[in-house]
Tab-separated table of C-alpha atoms and ligand atoms in Angstrom:
chain	number	residue	atom	x	y	z
I	1	UNK	CA	-9.331	13.363	35.034
I	2	UNK	CA	-7.464	14.915	31.571
I	3	UNK	CA	-7.127	10.819	30.708
I	4	UNK	CA	-10.832	10.141	31.102
I	5	UNK	CA	-11.614	13.002	29.066
I	6	UNK	CA	-9.099	12.030	26.095
I	7	UNK	CA	-10.514	8.504	26.272
I	8	UNK	CA	-9.443	5.101	27.429
I	9	UNK	CA	-8.949	1.430	26.020
I	10	UNK	CA	-11.922	-0.710	27.568
I	11	UNK	CA	-9.717	-4.005	27.804
I	12	UNK	CA	-6.431	-5.153	26.696
I	13	UNK	CA	-7.864	-7.160	24.127
I	14	UNK	CA	-9.633	-4.203	22.601
I	15	UNK	CA	-6.177	-2.480	22.819
I	16	UNK	CA	-4.783	-5.344	20.773
I	17	UNK	CA	-7.270	-5.807	18.448
I	18	UNK	CA	-7.289	-2.423	17.526
I	19	UNK	CA	-3.598	-1.844	17.357
I	20	UNK	CA	-3.136	-4.996	15.041
I	21	UNK	CA	-6.050	-3.591	13.393
I	22	UNK	CA	-4.123	-0.681	12.673
I	23	UNK	CA	-0.606	-2.710	11.539
I	24	UNK	CA	-3.162	-5.124	9.295
I	25	UNK	CA	-4.188	-3.395	6.354
I	26	UNK	CA	-3.314	-2.714	2.508
I	27	UNK	CA	0.411	-2.964	3.298
I	28	UNK	CA	0.209	-6.694	4.378
I	29	UNK	CA	-2.329	-7.525	1.477
I	30	UNK	CA	-1.497	-5.421	-1.121
I	31	UNK	CA	2.278	-4.377	-0.362
I	32	UNK	CA	3.942	-7.519	1.415
I	33	UNK	CA	3.052	-10.436	-1.242
I	34	UNK	CA	4.141	-8.938	-4.374
I	35	UNK	CA	7.361	-7.254	-2.389
I	36	UNK	CA	7.953	-10.453	-1.336
I	37	UNK	CA	7.891	-11.924	-4.690
I	38	UNK	CA	9.996	-9.592	-6.613
I	39	UNK	CA	12.976	-9.211	-4.179
I	40	UNK	CA	14.342	-12.646	-3.423
I	41	UNK	CA	11.258	-14.612	-2.127
I	42	UNK	CA	12.222	-16.497	1.056
I	43	UNK	CA	15.351	-14.492	1.275
I	44	UNK	CA	13.317	-11.429	1.502
I	45	UNK	CA	10.969	-13.052	4.256
I	46	UNK	CA	14.209	-13.600	6.539
I	47	UNK	CA	15.136	-9.851	6.031
I	48	UNK	CA	12.075	-9.041	7.240
I	49	UNK	CA	11.755	-11.273	10.018
I	50	UNK	CA	14.998	-10.161	11.199
I	51	UNK	CA	14.088	-6.407	10.866
I	52	UNK	CA	11.244	-7.214	12.720
I	53	UNK	CA	12.977	-8.980	15.454
I	54	UNK	CA	15.584	-5.753	15.702
I	55	UNK	CA	14.096	-2.634	14.450
I	56	UNK	CA	10.288	-3.302	15.058
I	57	UNK	CA	9.884	-4.672	18.278
I	58	UNK	CA	12.017	-2.211	20.032
I	59	UNK	CA	10.161	0.642	18.153
I	60	UNK	CA	6.851	-0.662	18.953
I	61	UNK	CA	7.947	-0.857	22.584
I	62	UNK	CA	9.353	2.831	22.709
I	63	UNK	CA	6.283	4.436	20.938
I	64	UNK	CA	3.783	2.831	23.048
I	65	UNK	CA	5.968	3.638	26.492
I	66	UNK	CA	6.535	7.458	25.310
I	67	UNK	CA	2.567	7.425	24.580
I	68	UNK	CA	1.263	5.789	27.739
I	69	UNK	CA	4.025	7.930	29.920
I	70	UNK	CA	3.164	11.233	28.303
I	71	UNK	CA	-0.874	10.436	27.816
I	72	UNK	CA	-0.652	12.376	24.649
I	73	UNK	CA	-0.686	12.078	20.946
I	74	UNK	CA	2.178	12.498	19.024
I	75	UNK	CA	2.852	15.947	18.819
I	76	UNK	CA	2.214	16.265	22.585
I	77	UNK	CA	4.829	13.728	23.283
I	78	UNK	CA	7.297	15.540	21.425
I	79	UNK	CA	6.371	18.449	22.963
I	80	UNK	CA	6.434	17.330	26.354
I	81	UNK	CA	9.752	15.446	25.526
I	82	UNK	CA	11.087	19.082	25.237
I	83	UNK	CA	9.752	21.893	23.308
I	84	UNK	CA	12.781	21.855	20.392
I	85	UNK	CA	11.104	18.330	19.465
I	86	UNK	CA	7.629	19.338	18.411
I	87	UNK	CA	8.841	19.368	15.406
I	88	UNK	CA	9.564	15.516	14.992
I	89	UNK	CA	6.062	15.275	16.358
I	90	UNK	CA	4.970	17.173	13.066
I	91	UNK	CA	6.714	15.168	11.072
I	92	UNK	CA	4.541	11.763	12.355
I	93	UNK	CA	1.295	14.201	12.147
I	94	UNK	CA	1.897	15.188	8.823
I	95	UNK	CA	2.963	11.543	8.091
I	96	UNK	CA	-0.933	10.319	8.700
I	97	UNK	CA	-2.268	13.068	7.090
I	98	UNK	CA	-0.811	12.589	4.038
I	99	UNK	CA	-1.136	8.701	3.958
I	100	UNK	CA	-4.685	8.748	4.952
I	101	UNK	CA	-5.322	10.851	2.182
I	102	UNK	CA	-4.094	8.702	-0.702
I	103	UNK	CA	-5.233	5.556	1.726
I	104	UNK	CA	-8.892	6.728	1.547
I	105	UNK	CA	-8.440	6.847	-2.145
I	106	UNK	CA	-7.352	3.046	-2.252
I	107	UNK	CA	-9.823	1.984	0.433
I	108	UNK	CA	-12.736	3.459	-1.659
I	109	UNK	CA	-11.549	1.233	-4.638
I	110	UNK	CA	-11.590	-1.865	-2.007
I	111	UNK	CA	-15.414	-0.720	-1.751
I	112	UNK	CA	-16.124	-0.946	-5.515
I	113	UNK	CA	-15.063	-3.337	-6.604
I	114	UNK	CA	-16.857	-5.172	-3.422
I	115	UNK	CA	-19.891	-3.745	-4.992
I	116	UNK	CA	-18.945	-4.867	-8.414
I	117	UNK	CA	-18.844	-8.670	-7.582
I	118	UNK	CA	-21.965	-8.338	-5.085
I	119	UNK	CA	-24.009	-6.941	-8.132
I	120	UNK	CA	-22.001	-9.614	-10.434
I	121	UNK	CA	-23.387	-12.381	-8.297
I	122	UNK	CA	-27.058	-11.406	-9.266
I	123	UNK	CA	-26.769	-10.066	-12.847
I	124	UNK	CA	-23.751	-10.563	-14.674
I	125	UNK	CA	-22.199	-7.496	-16.548
I	126	UNK	CA	-24.168	-5.472	-13.354
I	127	UNK	CA	-21.211	-4.791	-11.222
I	128	UNK	CA	-18.310	-4.557	-14.261
I	129	UNK	CA	-19.993	-3.741	-16.951
I	130	UNK	CA	-18.805	-7.016	-18.892
I	131	UNK	CA	-15.580	-5.281	-19.320
I	132	UNK	CA	-12.177	-7.045	-18.909
I	133	UNK	CA	-10.342	-6.719	-16.000
I	134	UNK	CA	-7.732	-4.478	-16.967
I	135	UNK	CA	-10.181	-2.484	-19.415
I	136	UNK	CA	-12.470	-1.779	-16.323
I	137	UNK	CA	-9.293	-1.021	-13.777
I	138	UNK	CA	-8.333	1.360	-16.790
I	139	UNK	CA	-11.613	3.026	-17.414
I	140	UNK	CA	-12.514	3.250	-13.417
I	141	UNK	CA	-9.267	5.227	-12.499
I	142	UNK	CA	-9.546	7.924	-14.795
I	143	UNK	CA	-13.489	8.108	-13.839
I	144	UNK	CA	-12.691	10.711	-11.209
I	145	UNK	CA	-16.383	11.787	-10.266
I	146	UNK	CA	-16.576	8.276	-9.260
I	147	UNK	CA	-13.138	7.505	-7.474
I	148	UNK	CA	-14.479	10.581	-5.557
I	149	UNK	CA	-17.687	9.185	-4.529
I	150	UNK	CA	-16.266	5.973	-3.182
I	151	UNK	CA	-13.245	8.007	-1.641
I	152	UNK	CA	-15.862	9.950	0.239
I	153	UNK	CA	-17.933	6.774	1.253
I	154	UNK	CA	-14.634	5.282	2.297
I	155	UNK	CA	-13.626	8.443	4.402
I	156	UNK	CA	-17.706	8.830	5.752
I	157	UNK	CA	-16.797	5.278	7.370
I	158	UNK	CA	-13.731	5.783	8.828
I	159	UNK	CA	-15.166	9.599	10.331
I	160	UNK	CA	-17.918	7.931	11.570
I	161	UNK	CA	-15.837	5.249	13.528
I	162	UNK	CA	-13.630	7.529	14.674
I	163	UNK	CA	-16.348	9.926	16.198
I	164	UNK	CA	-17.501	7.073	18.302
I	165	UNK	CA	-14.173	7.419	20.278
I	166	UNK	CA	-11.355	5.138	21.699
I	167	UNK	CA	-13.231	2.643	23.430
I	168	UNK	CA	-16.925	3.367	21.978
I	169	UNK	CA	-15.707	3.505	18.405
I	170	UNK	CA	-12.608	2.100	17.225
I	171	UNK	CA	-12.072	-0.026	20.030
I	172	UNK	CA	-15.609	-1.702	19.370
I	173	UNK	CA	-15.024	-1.745	15.777
I	174	UNK	CA	-12.175	-3.480	15.768
I	175	UNK	CA	-12.910	-5.994	18.547
I	176	UNK	CA	-15.285	-7.578	16.273
I	177	UNK	CA	-13.877	-7.064	12.560
I	178	UNK	CA	-10.121	-8.130	13.844
I	179	UNK	CA	-11.331	-11.843	14.516
I	180	UNK	CA	-13.578	-11.801	11.590
I	181	UNK	CA	-10.787	-10.541	9.559
I	182	UNK	CA	-8.387	-13.755	10.478
I	183	UNK	CA	-11.192	-16.373	9.670
I	184	UNK	CA	-11.780	-14.654	6.322
I	185	UNK	CA	-8.061	-14.625	5.265
I	186	UNK	CA	-7.838	-18.470	6.061
I	187	UNK	CA	-10.887	-19.087	4.305
I	188	UNK	CA	-9.224	-17.315	1.092
I	189	UNK	CA	-6.181	-19.030	1.710
I	190	UNK	CA	-7.645	-22.429	2.057
I	191	UNK	CA	-9.365	-21.686	-1.503
I	192	UNK	CA	-6.135	-19.938	-2.900
I	193	UNK	CA	-3.699	-23.330	-2.399
I	194	UNK	CA	-6.531	-26.417	-3.116
I	195	UNK	CA	-6.544	-24.613	-6.613
I	196	UNK	CA	-5.065	-26.377	-9.520
I	197	UNK	CA	-1.464	-25.209	-10.456
I	198	UNK	CA	-1.004	-23.018	-6.909
I	199	UNK	CA	2.520	-24.885	-6.736
I	200	UNK	CA	3.394	-22.027	-9.444
I	201	UNK	CA	2.842	-19.332	-6.745
I	202	UNK	CA	4.170	-21.211	-3.755
I	203	UNK	CA	7.387	-21.503	-5.421
I	204	UNK	CA	7.496	-17.596	-6.407
I	205	UNK	CA	6.794	-16.963	-2.707
I	206	UNK	CA	9.288	-19.584	-1.227
I	207	UNK	CA	11.898	-20.255	-3.245
I	208	UNK	CA	15.430	-18.345	-2.130
I	209	UNK	CA	15.591	-16.290	-5.372
I	210	UNK	CA	19.718	-15.573	-5.193
I	211	UNK	CA	19.907	-14.373	-8.337
I	212	UNK	CA	17.452	-11.594	-7.631
I	213	UNK	CA	18.876	-10.437	-4.577
I	214	UNK	CA	22.359	-10.016	-6.985
I	215	UNK	CA	20.644	-8.168	-9.520
I	216	UNK	CA	18.481	-5.937	-7.149
I	217	UNK	CA	21.112	-5.048	-4.869
I	218	UNK	CA	21.128	-6.478	-0.920
I	219	UNK	CA	20.755	-2.871	-0.169
I	220	UNK	CA	17.962	-2.036	-1.940
I	221	UNK	CA	15.730	-5.134	-0.940
I	222	UNK	CA	17.136	-4.232	2.869
I	223	UNK	CA	15.442	-0.793	2.253
I	224	UNK	CA	12.588	-2.162	0.733
I	225	UNK	CA	12.015	-4.471	3.424
I	226	UNK	CA	12.255	-1.652	5.814
I	227	UNK	CA	9.902	0.492	4.168
I	228	UNK	CA	7.364	-1.872	4.024
I	229	UNK	CA	7.895	-2.983	7.792
I	230	UNK	CA	7.606	0.382	9.303
I	231	UNK	CA	4.601	1.200	7.064
I	232	UNK	CA	2.932	-2.084	7.827
I	233	UNK	CA	3.528	-2.255	11.622
I	234	UNK	CA	2.179	1.511	11.456
I	235	UNK	CA	5.765	2.624	13.214
I	236	UNK	CA	7.458	5.612	12.960
I	237	UNK	CA	4.686	8.618	12.580
I	238	UNK	CA	3.268	8.187	15.780
I	239	UNK	CA	0.049	5.915	15.734
I	240	UNK	CA	1.287	3.535	18.249
I	241	UNK	CA	1.983	6.340	20.532
I	242	UNK	CA	-1.235	7.700	20.236
I	243	UNK	CA	-3.096	4.332	20.909
I	244	UNK	CA	-0.381	4.042	23.668
I	245	UNK	CA	-1.624	7.379	25.351
I	246	UNK	CA	-5.075	5.505	26.147
I	247	UNK	CA	-3.502	2.461	27.708
I	248	UNK	CA	-3.695	2.067	31.460
I	249	UNK	CA	-0.823	1.113	33.681
I	250	UNK	CA	-2.322	-1.997	34.134
I	251	UNK	CA	-1.560	-3.368	30.830
I	252	UNK	CA	1.923	-5.075	29.902
I	253	UNK	CA	3.902	-2.841	27.166
I	254	UNK	CA	6.662	-5.378	26.530
I	255	UNK	CA	4.000	-8.327	25.819
I	256	UNK	CA	1.969	-6.057	23.856
I	257	UNK	CA	5.087	-5.029	21.909
I	258	UNK	CA	5.946	-8.213	20.686
I	259	UNK	CA	1.930	-9.385	19.966
I	260	UNK	CA	1.381	-7.012	17.666
I	261	UNK	CA	4.363	-7.313	15.518
I	262	UNK	CA	3.995	-11.214	15.502
I	263	UNK	CA	0.049	-10.718	14.634
I	264	UNK	CA	1.046	-8.374	12.178
I	265	UNK	CA	3.733	-10.727	10.119
I	266	UNK	CA	1.279	-13.851	10.258
I	267	UNK	CA	-0.967	-12.326	8.645
I	268	UNK	CA	1.320	-10.324	6.085
I	269	UNK	CA	2.188	-14.049	5.237
I	270	UNK	CA	-1.314	-15.135	5.189
I	271	UNK	CA	-2.247	-12.367	2.659
I	272	UNK	CA	0.502	-13.870	0.431
I	273	UNK	CA	-0.591	-17.364	0.813
I	274	UNK	CA	-4.111	-15.874	-0.360
I	275	UNK	CA	-2.759	-14.086	-2.860
I	276	UNK	CA	0.350	-15.650	-5.005
I	277	UNK	CA	-0.883	-19.249	-4.868
I	278	UNK	CA	-4.088	-18.063	-6.467
I	279	UNK	CA	-2.203	-15.986	-9.316
I	280	UNK	CA	0.334	-19.086	-10.023
I	281	UNK	CA	-2.336	-21.171	-10.459
I	282	UNK	CA	-4.202	-19.394	-13.262
I	283	UNK	CA	-0.813	-18.643	-14.801
I	284	UNK	CA	-0.390	-22.894	-14.705
I	285	UNK	CA	-3.893	-22.864	-16.367
I	286	UNK	CA	-2.911	-20.579	-18.671
I	287	UNK	CA	-5.870	-17.726	-18.143
I	288	UNK	CA	-4.240	-14.548	-20.123
I	289	UNK	CA	-2.826	-11.748	-18.468
I	290	UNK	CA	-2.612	-12.956	-14.886
I	291	UNK	CA	0.708	-12.656	-13.810
I	292	UNK	CA	2.877	-11.386	-10.446
I	293	UNK	CA	3.242	-8.025	-11.397
I	294	UNK	CA	3.233	-5.129	-8.668
I	295	UNK	CA	1.452	-2.347	-7.830
I	296	UNK	CA	-1.980	-1.584	-7.932
I	297	UNK	CA	-2.407	-3.954	-10.802
I	298	UNK	CA	-2.243	-6.947	-8.650
I	299	UNK	CA	-4.832	-5.793	-6.141
I	300	UNK	CA	-7.197	-4.500	-8.833
I	301	UNK	CA	-6.609	-6.134	-11.999
I	302	UNK	CA	-4.583	-9.697	-11.623
I	303	UNK	CA	-6.951	-10.682	-8.874
I	304	UNK	CA	-10.297	-9.526	-10.482
I	305	UNK	CA	-9.091	-11.826	-13.297
I	306	UNK	CA	-8.395	-14.527	-10.902
I	307	UNK	CA	-11.956	-13.672	-9.657
I	308	UNK	CA	-13.659	-13.061	-12.551
I	309	UNK	CA	-11.886	-15.236	-15.090
I	310	UNK	CA	-10.015	-17.878	-13.206
I	311	UNK	CA	-12.638	-18.731	-10.549
I	312	UNK	CA	-15.638	-17.717	-12.772
I	313	UNK	CA	-19.181	-17.974	-12.343
I	314	UNK	CA	-21.281	-17.657	-9.071
I	315	UNK	CA	-18.262	-18.813	-6.861
I	316	UNK	CA	-15.966	-16.162	-8.386
I	317	UNK	CA	-17.967	-13.487	-7.799
I	318	UNK	CA	-18.961	-14.724	-4.606
I	319	UNK	CA	-15.539	-15.249	-3.659
I	320	UNK	CA	-14.388	-11.669	-5.214
I	321	UNK	CA	-17.395	-9.858	-3.154
I	322	UNK	CA	-15.596	-12.145	0.297
I	323	UNK	CA	-12.154	-11.211	-0.667
I	324	UNK	CA	-12.701	-7.461	-1.314
I	325	UNK	CA	-15.170	-7.257	1.841
I	326	UNK	CA	-12.093	-8.714	3.567
I	327	UNK	CA	-9.591	-6.090	2.010
I	328	UNK	CA	-12.000	-3.081	2.612
I	329	UNK	CA	-12.404	-4.365	6.529
I	330	UNK	CA	-8.653	-4.665	7.415
I	331	UNK	CA	-8.278	-0.783	5.365
I	332	UNK	CA	-10.796	0.627	7.626
I	333	UNK	CA	-9.438	-0.500	10.734
I	334	UNK	CA	-6.076	0.985	9.915
I	335	UNK	CA	-7.587	4.398	7.994
I	336	UNK	CA	-9.520	4.851	12.086
I	337	UNK	CA	-6.103	5.122	13.433
I	338	UNK	CA	-4.303	7.476	10.667
I	339	UNK	CA	-7.225	9.707	11.564
I	340	UNK	CA	-7.264	9.315	14.991
I	341	UNK	CA	-3.349	10.452	15.282
I	342	UNK	CA	-4.624	13.303	13.522
I	343	UNK	CA	-7.716	14.556	15.639
I	344	UNK	CA	-5.596	13.470	18.996
I	345	UNK	CA	-3.760	16.455	18.698
I	346	UNK	CA	-7.154	18.852	18.518
I	347	UNK	CA	-8.148	17.138	21.287
I	348	UNK	CA	-5.450	17.279	23.704
I	349	UNK	CA	-5.179	20.914	22.873
I	350	UNK	CA	-8.399	21.192	24.350
I	351	UNK	CA	-8.396	19.071	27.226
I	352	UNK	CA	-5.189	20.871	28.213
I	353	UNK	CA	-7.195	24.152	28.318
I	354	UNK	CA	-9.495	22.573	30.273
I	355	UNK	CA	-12.467	22.538	27.428
I	356	UNK	CA	-14.270	19.640	26.750
I	357	UNK	CA	-12.533	17.296	23.595
I	358	UNK	CA	-15.355	17.989	21.539
I	359	UNK	CA	-14.310	15.027	19.768
I	360	UNK	CA	-16.822	14.802	16.736
I	361	UNK	CA	-16.570	17.845	15.368
I	362	UNK	CA	-12.840	17.816	15.259
I	363	UNK	CA	-13.097	14.347	13.691
I	364	UNK	CA	-15.439	15.675	11.256
I	365	UNK	CA	-13.459	18.842	10.370
I	366	UNK	CA	-10.272	16.929	10.141
I	367	UNK	CA	-11.860	14.169	7.882
I	368	UNK	CA	-13.167	16.699	5.640
I	369	UNK	CA	-9.863	18.113	5.265
I	370	UNK	CA	-7.617	14.788	4.451
I	371	UNK	CA	-10.466	14.152	2.068
I	372	UNK	CA	-9.612	17.212	0.199
I	373	UNK	CA	-6.247	16.401	0.560
I	374	UNK	CA	-7.147	13.114	-1.275
I	375	UNK	CA	-8.432	14.835	-4.319
I	376	UNK	CA	-4.964	15.081	-5.953
I	377	UNK	CA	-4.052	11.174	-5.656
I	378	UNK	CA	-8.036	10.404	-6.773
I	379	UNK	CA	-8.164	12.717	-9.649
I	380	UNK	CA	-4.594	12.108	-11.361
I	381	UNK	CA	-5.507	8.422	-12.733
I	382	UNK	CA	-2.373	7.030	-10.768
I	383	UNK	CA	-0.427	9.076	-13.579
I	384	UNK	CA	-2.186	6.804	-16.270
I	385	UNK	CA	-2.512	8.342	-19.751
I	386	UNK	CA	-0.004	10.907	-19.336
I	387	UNK	CA	3.348	9.991	-20.844
I	388	UNK	CA	5.660	11.471	-18.593
I	389	UNK	CA	2.995	12.334	-16.078
I	390	UNK	CA	1.388	15.848	-15.153
I	391	UNK	CA	2.378	15.420	-11.926
I	392	UNK	CA	6.311	15.643	-12.509
I	393	UNK	CA	6.550	19.359	-12.633
I	394	UNK	CA	5.295	19.509	-8.853
I	395	UNK	CA	8.372	18.482	-7.045
I	396	UNK	CA	10.658	20.202	-9.622
I	397	UNK	CA	9.069	23.386	-8.416
I	398	UNK	CA	9.466	22.301	-4.902
I	399	UNK	CA	12.577	21.121	-5.063
I	400	UNK	CA	14.008	22.549	-8.169
I	401	UNK	CA	16.303	19.734	-9.250
I	402	UNK	CA	15.817	17.841	-12.466
I	403	UNK	CA	16.711	14.245	-11.162
I	404	UNK	CA	13.586	14.744	-8.666
I	405	UNK	CA	11.025	15.161	-11.466
I	406	UNK	CA	11.473	11.591	-12.306
I	407	UNK	CA	10.751	10.116	-9.266
I	408	UNK	CA	6.928	10.287	-9.000
I	409	UNK	CA	4.773	8.859	-11.447
I	410	UNK	CA	1.413	10.043	-9.843
I	411	UNK	CA	0.127	11.659	-6.485
I	412	UNK	CA	-0.153	8.722	-4.696
I	413	UNK	CA	3.573	8.091	-5.313
I	414	UNK	CA	4.496	11.475	-4.230
I	415	UNK	CA	2.110	11.588	-0.937
I	416	UNK	CA	3.667	7.858	-0.283
I	417	UNK	CA	7.239	8.771	-0.445
I	418	UNK	CA	6.864	11.537	1.930
I	419	UNK	CA	5.581	9.720	4.213
I	420	UNK	CA	6.872	6.438	4.315
I	421	UNK	CA	9.938	7.023	2.184
I	422	UNK	CA	11.533	10.424	4.453
I	423	UNK	CA	8.969	11.199	7.414
I	424	UNK	CA	8.670	7.537	8.999
I	425	UNK	CA	12.431	6.401	8.996
I	426	UNK	CA	13.284	9.530	9.787
I	427	UNK	CA	10.884	9.513	12.763
I	428	UNK	CA	11.957	6.059	13.997
I	429	UNK	CA	15.548	7.352	14.149
I	430	UNK	CA	15.089	10.442	15.671
I	431	UNK	CA	12.741	8.803	18.477
I	432	UNK	CA	15.369	5.708	18.584
I	433	UNK	CA	18.222	8.369	19.464
I	434	UNK	CA	15.927	10.338	21.513
I	435	UNK	CA	15.136	7.306	24.054
I	436	UNK	CA	18.954	5.853	23.707
I	437	UNK	CA	21.018	8.675	24.379
I	438	UNK	CA	19.044	11.656	25.811
I	439	UNK	CA	16.185	10.020	27.923
I	440	UNK	CA	17.936	6.793	28.406
I	441	UNK	CA	16.217	3.258	28.075
I	442	UNK	CA	16.020	3.266	31.994
I	443	UNK	CA	12.682	5.456	30.791
I	444	UNK	CA	11.490	2.517	29.264
I	445	UNK	CA	12.337	0.318	32.041
I	446	UNK	CA	10.398	2.500	34.603
I	447	UNK	CA	7.437	2.699	32.122
I	448	UNK	CA	7.157	-0.828	31.488
I	449	UNK	CA	7.736	-1.810	35.185
I	450	UNK	CA	5.053	0.789	36.230
I	451	UNK	CA	2.553	-2.090	35.601
I	452	UNK	CA	1.936	-3.400	39.149
I	453	UNK	CA	4.101	-6.316	39.775
I	454	UNK	CA	5.886	-6.573	36.220
I	455	UNK	CA	9.528	-6.696	35.556
I	456	UNK	CA	11.208	-5.987	32.266
I	457	UNK	CA	12.550	-9.433	30.913
I	458	UNK	CA	14.434	-8.173	28.016
I	459	UNK	CA	16.130	-4.696	29.082
I	460	UNK	CA	19.618	-5.337	27.768
I	461	UNK	CA	18.207	-6.437	24.016
I	462	UNK	CA	16.166	-2.939	24.293
I	463	UNK	CA	19.087	-0.832	25.418
I	464	UNK	CA	21.136	-1.940	22.333
I	465	UNK	CA	18.295	-2.102	19.536
I	466	UNK	CA	17.253	1.744	20.968
I	467	UNK	CA	21.036	2.703	21.031
I	468	UNK	CA	22.663	1.562	18.259
I	469	UNK	CA	20.386	-0.984	15.674
I	470	UNK	CA	17.762	1.028	15.239
I	471	UNK	CA	19.435	4.843	14.291
I	472	UNK	CA	21.829	2.392	12.257
I	473	UNK	CA	18.961	0.278	10.199
I	474	UNK	CA	17.173	3.690	9.794
I	475	UNK	CA	20.284	5.601	8.772
I	476	UNK	CA	20.811	2.938	5.721
I	477	UNK	CA	17.143	2.966	4.706
I	478	UNK	CA	17.700	6.793	4.585
I	479	UNK	CA	20.431	6.614	2.480
I	480	UNK	CA	19.066	4.522	0.290
I	481	UNK	CA	16.152	6.754	-0.454
I	482	UNK	CA	18.173	9.630	-0.757
I	483	UNK	CA	20.421	7.563	-3.154
I	484	UNK	CA	16.827	6.877	-5.115
I	485	UNK	CA	15.858	10.301	-5.342
I	486	UNK	CA	18.952	12.136	-6.573
I	487	UNK	CA	20.557	9.238	-8.468
I	488	UNK	CA	23.543	9.173	-6.662
I	489	UNK	CA	24.522	5.597	-7.512
I	490	UNK	CA	25.572	4.524	-3.695
I	491	UNK	CA	23.889	1.273	-3.628
W	501	LIG	N1	0.070	-0.280	8.675
W	501	LIG	C1	-1.104	-0.142	7.734
W	501	LIG	C2	-1.217	-1.075	6.768
W	501	LIG	O1	-0.478	-1.932	6.503
W	501	LIG	C3	-0.950	1.117	7.243
W	501	LIG	C4	-0.283	2.755	8.481
W	501	LIG	C5	0.656	3.022	8.366
W	501	LIG	C6	-1.646	2.761	9.276
W	501	LIG	C7	0.933	4.050	9.068
W	501	LIG	C8	-1.132	3.164	10.286
W	501	LIG	C9	-0.303	4.167	10.251
W	501	LIG	O2	-1.663	-0.524	5.399
């Protein structure tokens, strides 16, 4: 009865599309390509794949299993395990809260760029005011009212879908959006790798760059890859616990826990193939101001230039609109999962009290609060135009430590650091320790085998992952993080 009230996926395919949709997002299209390029190319890819294999699959299985077993969102799940773990649930919940606040601001950027190229198709100068890519981006990010407007549009879309419920909103949207996304990215990949000079980008991507690894340091590369993996797979903050809680016992958890990371990683590689060869081609062709640079600049300045100057004309505008629409769709299927993590807590509470879930109202209120939290990253111009950064004083107030101040250029960095940098690896470490040592991995076995007629295949592997590999890997990630904040110089 409770389960009925909370909602359930209508089919395993629908669940997979929603979960893969959550995983695939800005992290894949924007984060993965440049992190791979800047951190040793092919060697980074190998490290990333190893992390997915030994940490990603197990964490995914653990989250789905806990969610389905306890049938609650992230806070409810940890509370059911033990009252004293409730705070771990809150860590996850807060991660969702902070990530969505800045994610929606960036999502708004993609909407702006989509409209921009769309308008340019019909009238030159209508979309971007005839400005150069860098100039446009610079003027856009400091134009707070406009950034807020697009942040509102993006958040509005997210709220509407989540209001529709699990099968009626999230699943329905994802089941159409995700297959479309795969087709779209393949079209962009084909265009990208067939441009003259694309080999420059392919080389940047795939060349095993030992020098870069030496220079950056293996531990740091490992930390970057691990952070990227968590963010990209939506792990460590209870998103998959929440989605798992809407799964029926008939669905095969072990298989699902493999499919989601494989699909996400495949898409990350496809995104790299969509972005980097195009950038490389225009470096080769000598288009000015195109480089493999990192940060929002790659997605919003370099790629804008690739479409507007590199390709140019109607086709450039067409592919520009097409590409940013793709990024928008990928971002929305992620943002809905973030909002769902936050709303599920209140829905669970009401259902436990025997009240109606009131999903629409809760979603709307939660969405508005997160929208307001997004004002800070939306209005600080990503830290541009402030030598030293105005943001810097705030963590200094919080932590009272000088060294901490230099770590953040802007609010977006700060939100990202709390969630992706600290709460998520901490959440994954604690979850895995709880599963491995307190609840024991037999719990995972029982939950997986509660699917009629199914026998767990890789029990020993999961056992070792939960007990040793995941906690140890996360410990190093957290150590690396502390090292960065406080300049300890360990790595
Ligand atoms: N995985 C999403 C991305 O790659 C972001 C995300 C993180 C979504 C955590 C949900 C939970 O963009």
